């Protein structure tokens, strides 16, 4: 279950974002840990067409970008929403930078303002419209090759976003709690195996048990003979 928002425009500059999360627990087997994914994903698609007749946008062939946020970064987004701040400020950094193998991405999340045109440029006014997220993706081999993905959230959509992210963190925290239980269980099982192994090392074999039994019988017979000698 995810949260998807469509924002097409007549000038074909719109975008959509689909937000999902993963809350998989780590798996422990034979002393080895397989990490479970605990992240929130923002998947962007740029608008690829506009139908004037139906007044609808198309995203079928639009460029795509997937951004993976850690639980800490998600906490930062919630802080920004609650305090009318930015994700960078919430995390105490100048900018949010994600480094990939072939690309690097700079991310902004924070208040979004109504724009007005001054000359040839569009500038922000003091009228806040909600929040926005923008990601600028750069090709490492060609720094001039950049792609921008952005979408705005009005105040009503911010409530949906906030509740969705809170729910995602709840599931992730549940997964972390389950991991603690599994680790404790695995530790106790490992400890029990070691204890049983030590016990087995000190248990006599079947032949040793037979030998002990024979020696015991001989000792008992010797005691009987000693008792008989005492009679004379």
mmCIF file of N, CA, C and O in Angstrom, residues 69 73 86-99 104-109 134 136:
data_model
loop_
_atom_site.group_PDB
_atom_site.id
_atom_site.type_symbol
_atom_site.label_atom_id
_atom_site.label_comp_id
_atom_site.label_asym_id
_atom_site.label_seq_id
_atom_site.Cartn_x
_atom_site.Cartn_y
_atom_site.Cartn_z
ATOM 1 N N UNK A 69 15.051 6.761 1.052
ATOM 2 C CA UNK A 69 15.269 7.516 2.282
ATOM 3 C C UNK A 69 15.421 6.556 3.463
ATOM 4 O O UNK A 69 14.650 5.610 3.609
ATOM 5 N N UNK A 73 16.207 9.947 7.772
ATOM 6 C CA UNK A 73 15.802 10.989 6.829
ATOM 7 C C UNK A 73 14.282 11.174 6.839
ATOM 8 O O UNK A 73 13.789 12.297 6.721
ATOM 9 N N UNK A 86 13.153 22.709 6.785
ATOM 10 C CA UNK A 86 13.650 21.908 5.671
ATOM 11 C C UNK A 86 14.257 20.607 6.189
ATOM 12 O O UNK A 86 14.654 20.503 7.360
ATOM 13 N N UNK A 87 14.376 19.646 5.306
ATOM 14 C CA UNK A 87 15.001 18.368 5.660
ATOM 15 C C UNK A 87 16.462 18.586 6.030
ATOM 16 O O UNK A 87 16.965 17.995 6.991
ATOM 17 N N UNK A 88 17.159 19.427 5.276
ATOM 18 C CA UNK A 88 18.568 19.693 5.563
ATOM 19 C C UNK A 88 18.736 20.279 6.964
ATOM 20 O O UNK A 88 19.626 19.876 7.717
ATOM 21 N N UNK A 89 17.874 21.223 7.325
ATOM 22 C CA UNK A 89 17.945 21.831 8.666
ATOM 23 C C UNK A 89 17.671 20.783 9.739
ATOM 24 O O UNK A 89 18.323 20.761 10.790
ATOM 25 N N UNK A 90 16.709 19.911 9.483
ATOM 26 C CA UNK A 90 16.364 18.868 10.452
ATOM 27 C C UNK A 90 17.545 17.944 10.717
ATOM 28 O O UNK A 90 17.734 17.463 11.840
ATOM 29 N N UNK A 91 18.367 17.698 9.685
ATOM 30 C CA UNK A 91 19.503 16.791 9.818
ATOM 31 C C UNK A 91 20.803 17.530 10.133
ATOM 32 O O UNK A 91 21.863 16.906 10.280
ATOM 33 N N UNK A 92 20.721 18.864 10.225
ATOM 34 C CA UNK A 92 21.905 19.640 10.571
ATOM 35 C C UNK A 92 22.967 19.685 9.495
ATOM 36 O O UNK A 92 24.172 19.717 9.795
ATOM 37 N N UNK A 93 22.545 19.676 8.214
ATOM 38 C CA UNK A 93 23.496 19.728 7.099
ATOM 39 C C UNK A 93 23.097 20.848 6.143
ATOM 40 O O UNK A 93 21.994 21.392 6.215
ATOM 41 N N UNK A 94 24.013 21.164 5.225
ATOM 42 C CA UNK A 94 23.726 22.216 4.244
ATOM 43 C C UNK A 94 22.837 21.714 3.119
ATOM 44 O O UNK A 94 22.028 22.463 2.564
ATOM 45 N N UNK A 95 23.016 20.458 2.749
ATOM 46 C CA UNK A 95 22.195 19.859 1.690
ATOM 47 C C UNK A 95 22.147 18.351 1.867
ATOM 48 O O UNK A 95 22.993 17.757 2.531
ATOM 49 N N UNK A 96 21.144 17.746 1.260
ATOM 50 C CA UNK A 96 20.994 16.280 1.300
ATOM 51 C C UNK A 96 21.605 15.720 0.024
ATOM 52 O O UNK A 96 21.164 16.036 -1.083
ATOM 53 N N UNK A 97 22.621 14.899 0.185
ATOM 54 C CA UNK A 97 23.380 14.381 -0.955
ATOM 55 C C UNK A 97 23.367 12.857 -0.922
ATOM 56 O O UNK A 97 23.781 12.248 0.070
ATOM 57 N N UNK A 98 22.881 12.247 -2.004
ATOM 58 C CA UNK A 98 22.906 10.793 -2.144
ATOM 59 C C UNK A 98 23.906 10.427 -3.239
ATOM 60 O O UNK A 98 23.781 10.880 -4.383
ATOM 61 N N UNK A 99 24.873 9.608 -2.891
ATOM 62 C CA UNK A 99 25.931 9.232 -3.831
ATOM 63 C C UNK A 99 25.670 7.837 -4.378
ATOM 64 O O UNK A 99 25.596 6.869 -3.621
ATOM 65 N N UNK A 104 24.911 11.085 -8.903
ATOM 66 C CA UNK A 104 24.773 11.674 -7.572
ATOM 67 C C UNK A 104 23.489 12.497 -7.573
ATOM 68 O O UNK A 104 23.086 13.039 -8.607
ATOM 69 N N UNK A 105 22.839 12.593 -6.417
ATOM 70 C CA UNK A 105 21.552 13.287 -6.335
ATOM 71 C C UNK A 105 21.540 14.248 -5.152
ATOM 72 O O UNK A 105 21.879 13.872 -4.038
ATOM 73 N N UNK A 106 21.169 15.481 -5.435
ATOM 74 C CA UNK A 106 20.996 16.483 -4.390
ATOM 75 C C UNK A 106 19.497 16.676 -4.183
ATOM 76 O O UNK A 106 18.740 16.848 -5.149
ATOM 77 N N UNK A 107 19.057 16.636 -2.923
ATOM 78 C CA UNK A 107 17.620 16.625 -2.609
ATOM 79 C C UNK A 107 17.259 17.809 -1.728
ATOM 80 O O UNK A 107 17.969 18.124 -0.757
ATOM 81 N N UNK A 108 16.155 18.459 -2.056
ATOM 82 C CA UNK A 108 15.604 19.526 -1.219
ATOM 83 C C UNK A 108 14.188 19.140 -0.823
ATOM 84 O O UNK A 108 13.381 18.722 -1.664
ATOM 85 N N UNK A 109 13.866 19.270 0.451
ATOM 86 C CA UNK A 109 12.492 19.143 0.922
ATOM 87 C C UNK A 109 12.254 20.253 1.920
ATOM 88 O O UNK A 109 12.993 20.398 2.897
ATOM 89 N N UNK A 134 12.399 18.381 -4.330
ATOM 90 C CA UNK A 134 13.096 18.499 -5.616
ATOM 91 C C UNK A 134 14.371 17.664 -5.559
ATOM 92 O O UNK A 134 15.109 17.712 -4.568
ATOM 93 N N UNK A 136 17.803 16.744 -7.907
ATOM 94 C CA UNK A 136 18.610 17.017 -9.101
ATOM 95 C C UNK A 136 19.634 15.888 -9.227
ATOM 96 O O UNK A 136 20.518 15.727 -8.375
#
